[in-house]
Amino acid sequence: MSLSDAGEKLYQELLKTTNASPEGLKKVFFQEDLAAFASDAAGSVAELMSLVAELSQAMLFRTSKLGGRLCWSIRPQSAAKAIKALNADEQTVYTYVEEAHEKGIWIKDVKKRTNINPTVVQKAMAKLESSRLVKSVKNVRNPAQKTYILFHLSPSEDVTGGSFFDAGDLDESLIEELSNLIIFHVRQQSWVDQKSKRPRRDLTPLSDDDEDDDHRHRTNAVHGKKRKLGASQHDTIDIEDSIPAPSRSALLHKEIQNDPVTAIVYPAYTRTYPTTASIHNFITTTDAIRATKAETLTVSEIQDIINVLVWDDKLEQVGTGGYRTVRGVNFRPPGFPTDEPEGEDGEGWAGNALTQAPCGRCPVFDLCHDSGPINAGSCTYFSEWLGDSLD
Amino acid sequence: MLCLAPASSCACPLTLLEQIFSTLAEYGRLTLQTLAQHMGVAPRRLRHAIGLLLEQQLVLRYAPEDGSPGFYSVDWRNAYGIVRQDNIIDLVKDRHGEGAGKLVGNILQLGSACVGDLVRAVENTKAPNHISETNGNSHEPSHPSYFADITTVSQVHAALRVLLRSGLVVKVTSRSYVAPTDLQEELEDIVKNAQFPDGKISGPKKQAEFKAAVNNLKRQWREADSYSDAKDLASRGSGVGPNKRLKLNGALTNGHAYGAESDDSGPRLSNELIVRVNHSRCALALRSQRLQQLAKRVLGPVTAAVYGALLRALESKCRNVRDDEIYETEEDEEAAQPIANVGEVAEILDPTIDLTSSIKGLGADENLANGAGKKRKKDRDDYADIGIKREDQSDSDGDQRSRGLTSYRDRSKRLTHIQAHLCILEEHFYTFCSRVRAHGGQNEWRVNFPTVTQKVILAELDTTISARFGKVSLRIVRMLREKGRLDEKQLSSRVMMRIKEVRSILTQLQFHGYMEAQELPKDNSRQPSRTIFLWFIDDARIQSSILQQTYKAMTRTIQRIEFERKEFQPVIAKADRSDVKNQEQNKLEMAEKQMLRDWREREERLWSQVSRMDDIVALLRDFSKKDVSLLS
């Protein structure tokens, strides 16, 4: 079936406009728009109506409603040809999938809305799929629901879950890389590195001290803590022998000297700390991540990562919208283990006095009772904590 | 429960005291007669014991004026204070020197002590101390004497005066033994009888008048009970006026100022004056310590030191952690916080700390402004590297005229540096302090204690959660704290984790009572599959549950000490024998020495753990106004 000249001309005009518009095939035309396009071919409304009817018949027009008014959008000719080959049920199913655009539609919804026998819908969908008119996609929000969209469309972010999803699955390594990259960037921008405060001729040399290696430095700090713990235990061995405590200011000076964090802060209110937008800019312009991936990253996705980093105590907000790294947080060079291992024996735990005490970690804490089977005297965790060998 | 354990350990040999205390704890307020009945002991025998408990500040007493029998009740706060002893002593040592710490330790051990006794203790220890130093312990030449730097009577008086003035130690008056609620009632009765003879205090106008009158009388009482140099000095030395301020400053900065006035001319306190440690004041000081710690973690030690100085400057102006005022809005409350100016901070701050090296740009600035010779500049840089400002000797041999100018300039530069640090504190997300603009002056600062304290509390909860359940759980908890109630799907997308992982963490947290789920059925059938579960956390609840757990853990730790003591009983008993004491090195065998050392190590370790857990209790219970479980 061939179109009338007027119809063909209108279709070509609309196709041009549609291709030019950013909405693509979603571009809709109201009656006035159509009248404007076809002003020479169809002077009256009746003439226009017949044109529209012709194009609709040829499946080149799709009718929908927007804001209570009828409107039309066009289909590509190839699609129109394929649709015409379908039977009525299949056509109905196709229009529903088409209407759902990039969001896709759950097959159960199609069944419900079309009021067609479910098995027929199932069959129709299978046919549409095999003739490459629709395709099924995985919806991250509801992975169990079979969702269909038109074959030539790519699913929207709502369906795919955005840049952090790879084929419907969370791309954890990407998130981690990005987090690390953000920390690196913000760290560079928000603190000034200075040479180790510890002078060369210091009284307490640490042999494995290496200020260039941030990671080593961090483990150093942990060791230092342990060493201190050991020392204080040693002190308590003979209480009478304890030497008088050094004065407060001496302690403070020592503290300042041995501070493992070498970064110093910028004066307040003088610096514009990186914002989400600037971090996004850095991430997308650097070649640290794949270009195709970088293109799809949006500012709000970067904001999501930043939020997580804030909750993880890696970044903190300064002023309105600026971020800096939490003091002591450092960039982890690629290839290093993900995080400081949480000590298997519980020794490396940060935490507070409660969680370090045997009771704070006791699995039978709620059962512990003065005259019960478990009490302070019979507690094995205490013995362990006090360094008894269990036999 | 927790209070019983320390109370019993402190009154250990006096089992009668322990019994009285636990009976009172169990039954609440009792008269002497009913107490005797409950215990099955003659009231006559109880009288003395109760006197001791009163002296130790463990029991409160209420005696009506009309001669009816008095009531006794437990003073929970002071009883708890026993486990805080170590922390308080450390605090005082840190601020006012070793000797003052020992002095406070003495007062704490006795509960309350009169000045005469404290003085005598020093006098007595002086003599035997010399003997023991000549006898044994020769391997430790600098063996600290009982009062490390307080050896003369006037030093005791000076130290006590400093403590009294700081409020850490207060006078004991007859009112100190009465429970605050009783005091309040008594107060109201007096006011009613004196100013409102018709007994009508109900109208809005009358009520306001009545309240004002009550507060007025309360203030009078408070003033009468509080220490002042004018009233409480028995004798005065020569130079009380300008000299006094100088001494105070010296004591604050380095705590070793007592030696300076070793002559016996200093003013003295009356020997009959009874003093005790003021626990609520100590809570205030401990709070400052805690805030400073947090500042150190997030902004480094130098800035934290500046913050500490600001807090101490404010402390003297604060009333107790909880004051009586009730504020309408948060702004009112903030406006009511005390203010300190930079000058006061500078006076308290340790002058040897280099303020410039920890902020970008400050150090360079100074060098430019100095314009001094090249060598000196280099010199200074070297020391700035290690964070210590060298005490400049070159200044002293400069000519006298320019020195005045230099010191003036140095001071103003120092104030600028302190301001820079305070700005950093203000800029931080926690808003550690804030500049007061209402007063026009640029350099006045205040700390909004309620909000900062709340943030510290949340940080403590976070630490606990992260230590127990790992970082990922913490992420979820903090996210929910910020966002409110969310269902699984929103939750997992925000924390960027797989829904399955999130689910298991949520269940774990819910099991341990850290998290709650709200059910929101989609229809009337209330099937779980047709229900939305919104997850949320309740910080107040977590706070109280962690507090309870801490109490229990502390109790267990203290009980464990008793258990360990029994294990080591033989060797402890031997070491305590009069012929062995002080000569452990010679009289004990190798194995016994090892055992003794082992026991001491264990005891020390357990007690220090108790003290550290007390830090948590102090934070969760005493620093915020919200918890009133131990209000007394």
PDB file of N, CA, C and O in Angstrom, chain B residues 51-58 106-115 117-118 170-172 176-177 273-277:
ATOM      1  N   GLY B  51      27.207   6.799 110.137  1.00  0.00           N
ATOM      2  CA  GLY B  51      28.033   8.000 110.197  1.00  0.00           C
ATOM      3  C   GLY B  51      29.205   7.898 109.225  1.00  0.00           C
ATOM      4  O   GLY B  51      29.507   8.841 108.495  1.00  0.00           O
ATOM      5  N   LEU B  52      29.829   6.729 109.223  1.00  0.00           N
ATOM      6  CA  LEU B  52      30.958   6.530 108.296  1.00  0.00           C
ATOM      7  C   LEU B  52      30.517   6.667 106.852  1.00  0.00           C
ATOM      8  O   LEU B  52      31.191   7.296 106.032  1.00  0.00           O
ATOM      9  N   LEU B  53      29.373   6.068 106.542  1.00  0.00           N
ATOM     10  CA  LEU B  53      28.882   6.143 105.168  1.00  0.00           C
ATOM     11  C   LEU B  53      28.578   7.588 104.779  1.00  0.00           C
ATOM     12  O   LEU B  53      28.834   8.003 103.647  1.00  0.00           O
ATOM     13  N   LEU B  54      28.020   8.335 105.737  1.00  0.00           N
ATOM     14  CA  LEU B  54      27.743   9.744 105.463  1.00  0.00           C
ATOM     15  C   LEU B  54      29.044  10.473 105.169  1.00  0.00           C
ATOM     16  O   LEU B  54      29.123  11.284 104.260  1.00  0.00           O
ATOM     17  N   GLU B  55      30.048  10.147 105.940  1.00  0.00           N
ATOM     18  CA  GLU B  55      31.325  10.814 105.759  1.00  0.00           C
ATOM     19  C   GLU B  55      31.914  10.491 104.389  1.00  0.00           C
ATOM     20  O   GLU B  55      32.543  11.325 103.763  1.00  0.00           O
ATOM     21  N   GLN B  56      31.680   9.271 103.954  1.00  0.00           N
ATOM     22  CA  GLN B  56      32.183   8.891 102.637  1.00  0.00           C
ATOM     23  C   GLN B  56      31.299   9.391 101.522  1.00  0.00           C
ATOM     24  O   GLN B  56      31.532   9.093 100.353  1.00  0.00           O
ATOM     25  N   GLN B  57      30.255  10.084 101.873  1.00  0.00           N
ATOM     26  CA  GLN B  57      29.348  10.678 100.884  1.00  0.00           C
ATOM     27  C   GLN B  57      28.596   9.626 100.097  1.00  0.00           C
ATOM     28  O   GLN B  57      28.214   9.838  98.961  1.00  0.00           O
ATOM     29  N   LEU B  58      28.398   8.467 100.705  1.00  0.00           N
ATOM     30  CA  LEU B  58      27.690   7.425  99.974  1.00  0.00           C
ATOM     31  C   LEU B  58      26.212   7.403 100.323  1.00  0.00           C
ATOM     32  O   LEU B  58      25.407   6.802  99.642  1.00  0.00           O
ATOM     33  N   ASN B 106      43.512  11.454  97.970  1.00  0.00           N
ATOM     34  CA  ASN B 106      43.261  11.316  99.402  1.00  0.00           C
ATOM     35  C   ASN B 106      41.834  11.665  99.758  1.00  0.00           C
ATOM     36  O   ASN B 106      41.164  10.945 100.498  1.00  0.00           O
ATOM     37  N   ILE B 107      41.390  12.801  99.238  1.00  0.00           N
ATOM     38  CA  ILE B 107      40.034  13.238  99.553  1.00  0.00           C
ATOM     39  C   ILE B 107      39.027  12.217  99.051  1.00  0.00           C
ATOM     40  O   ILE B 107      38.071  11.866  99.737  1.00  0.00           O
ATOM     41  N   LEU B 108      39.278  11.682  97.850  1.00  0.00           N
ATOM     42  CA  LEU B 108      38.349  10.718  97.273  1.00  0.00           C
ATOM     43  C   LEU B 108      38.280   9.457  98.118  1.00  0.00           C
ATOM     44  O   LEU B 108      37.218   8.892  98.329  1.00  0.00           O
ATOM     45  N   GLN B 109      39.424   9.053  98.612  1.00  0.00           N
ATOM     46  CA  GLN B 109      39.453   7.827  99.387  1.00  0.00           C
ATOM     47  C   GLN B 109      38.642   7.987 100.679  1.00  0.00           C
ATOM     48  O   GLN B 109      37.964   7.072 101.117  1.00  0.00           O
ATOM     49  N   LEU B 110      38.718   9.180 101.252  1.00  0.00           N
ATOM     50  CA  LEU B 110      38.018   9.415 102.502  1.00  0.00           C
ATOM     51  C   LEU B 110      36.573   9.822 102.270  1.00  0.00           C
ATOM     52  O   LEU B 110      35.786   9.847 103.203  1.00  0.00           O
ATOM     53  N   GLY B 111      36.234  10.161 101.033  1.00  0.00           N
ATOM     54  CA  GLY B 111      34.882  10.670 100.778  1.00  0.00           C
ATOM     55  C   GLY B 111      34.842  12.144 101.037  1.00  0.00           C
ATOM     56  O   GLY B 111      34.683  12.958 100.156  1.00  0.00           O
ATOM     57  N   SER B 112      35.031  12.518 102.295  1.00  0.00           N
ATOM     58  CA  SER B 112      35.184  13.931 102.610  1.00  0.00           C
ATOM     59  C   SER B 112      36.255  14.026 103.694  1.00  0.00           C
ATOM     60  O   SER B 112      36.414  13.123 104.490  1.00  0.00           O
ATOM     61  N   ALA B 113      36.978  15.114 103.677  1.00  0.00           N
ATOM     62  CA  ALA B 113      38.070  15.212 104.632  1.00  0.00           C
ATOM     63  C   ALA B 113      38.186  16.650 105.100  1.00  0.00           C
ATOM     64  O   ALA B 113      37.871  17.581 104.348  1.00  0.00           O
ATOM     65  N   CYS B 114      38.618  16.828 106.340  1.00  0.00           N
ATOM     66  CA  CYS B 114      38.808  18.202 106.763  1.00  0.00           C
ATOM     67  C   CYS B 114      40.265  18.587 106.517  1.00  0.00           C
ATOM     68  O   CYS B 114      41.167  17.753 106.499  1.00  0.00           O
ATOM     69  N   VAL B 115      40.446  19.873 106.311  1.00  0.00           N
ATOM     70  CA  VAL B 115      41.752  20.368 105.886  1.00  0.00           C
ATOM     71  C   VAL B 115      42.843  19.969 106.877  1.00  0.00           C
ATOM     72  O   VAL B 115      43.947  19.590 106.476  1.00  0.00           O
ATOM     73  N   ASP B 117      43.156  17.318 108.640  1.00  0.00           N
ATOM     74  CA  ASP B 117      43.604  15.946 108.424  1.00  0.00           C
ATOM     75  C   ASP B 117      44.536  15.843 107.234  1.00  0.00           C
ATOM     76  O   ASP B 117      45.550  15.139 107.273  1.00  0.00           O
ATOM     77  N   LEU B 118      44.184  16.541 106.175  1.00  0.00           N
ATOM     78  CA  LEU B 118      45.003  16.476 104.968  1.00  0.00           C
ATOM     79  C   LEU B 118      46.392  17.027 105.245  1.00  0.00           C
ATOM     80  O   LEU B 118      47.401  16.481 104.802  1.00  0.00           O
ATOM     81  N   VAL B 170      34.918  21.015  96.642  1.00  0.00           N
ATOM     82  CA  VAL B 170      34.006  21.986  97.243  1.00  0.00           C
ATOM     83  C   VAL B 170      33.926  21.782  98.747  1.00  0.00           C
ATOM     84  O   VAL B 170      34.319  20.737  99.270  1.00  0.00           O
ATOM     85  N   LYS B 171      33.406  22.803  99.384  1.00  0.00           N
ATOM     86  CA  LYS B 171      33.193  22.710 100.820  1.00  0.00           C
ATOM     87  C   LYS B 171      32.045  21.765 101.105  1.00  0.00           C
ATOM     88  O   LYS B 171      31.085  21.672 100.347  1.00  0.00           O
ATOM     89  N   VAL B 172      32.123  21.072 102.228  1.00  0.00           N
ATOM     90  CA  VAL B 172      31.003  20.257 102.665  1.00  0.00           C
ATOM     91  C   VAL B 172      30.268  21.036 103.738  1.00  0.00           C
ATOM     92  O   VAL B 172      30.881  21.515 104.695  1.00  0.00           O
ATOM     93  N   SER B 176      25.067  19.412 102.249  1.00  0.00           N
ATOM     94  CA  SER B 176      25.617  18.440 101.300  1.00  0.00           C
ATOM     95  C   SER B 176      25.112  17.037 101.551  1.00  0.00           C
ATOM     96  O   SER B 176      25.188  16.179 100.693  1.00  0.00           O
ATOM     97  N   TYR B 177      24.598  16.808 102.771  1.00  0.00           N
ATOM     98  CA  TYR B 177      24.169  15.449 103.091  1.00  0.00           C
ATOM     99  C   TYR B 177      22.708  15.214 102.755  1.00  0.00           C
ATOM    100  O   TYR B 177      22.173  14.142 102.984  1.00  0.00           O
ATOM    101  N   LEU B 273      37.734  23.260 108.021  1.00  0.00           N
ATOM    102  CA  LEU B 273      36.999  23.227 106.755  1.00  0.00           C
ATOM    103  C   LEU B 273      36.969  21.795 106.206  1.00  0.00           C
ATOM    104  O   LEU B 273      38.003  21.142 106.105  1.00  0.00           O
ATOM    105  N   ILE B 274      35.754  21.321 105.895  1.00  0.00           N
ATOM    106  CA  ILE B 274      35.639  19.968 105.323  1.00  0.00           C
ATOM    107  C   ILE B 274      35.444  20.099 103.823  1.00  0.00           C
ATOM    108  O   ILE B 274      34.653  20.920 103.371  1.00  0.00           O
ATOM    109  N   VAL B 275      36.180  19.299 103.081  1.00  0.00           N
ATOM    110  CA  VAL B 275      36.071  19.395 101.624  1.00  0.00           C
ATOM    111  C   VAL B 275      35.757  18.035 101.023  1.00  0.00           C
ATOM    112  O   VAL B 275      36.034  16.993 101.610  1.00  0.00           O
ATOM    113  N   ARG B 276      35.171  18.071  99.855  1.00  0.00           N
ATOM    114  CA  ARG B 276      34.943  16.841  99.105  1.00  0.00           C
ATOM    115  C   ARG B 276      35.121  17.153  97.624  1.00  0.00           C
ATOM    116  O   ARG B 276      35.201  18.325  97.233  1.00  0.00           O
ATOM    117  N   VAL B 277      35.147  16.098  96.830  1.00  0.00           N
ATOM    118  CA  VAL B 277      35.296  16.294  95.397  1.00  0.00           C
ATOM    119  C   VAL B 277      33.922  16.514  94.785  1.00  0.00           C
ATOM    120  O   VAL B 277      32.967  15.828  95.125  1.00  0.00           O
TER     121      VAL B 277
END
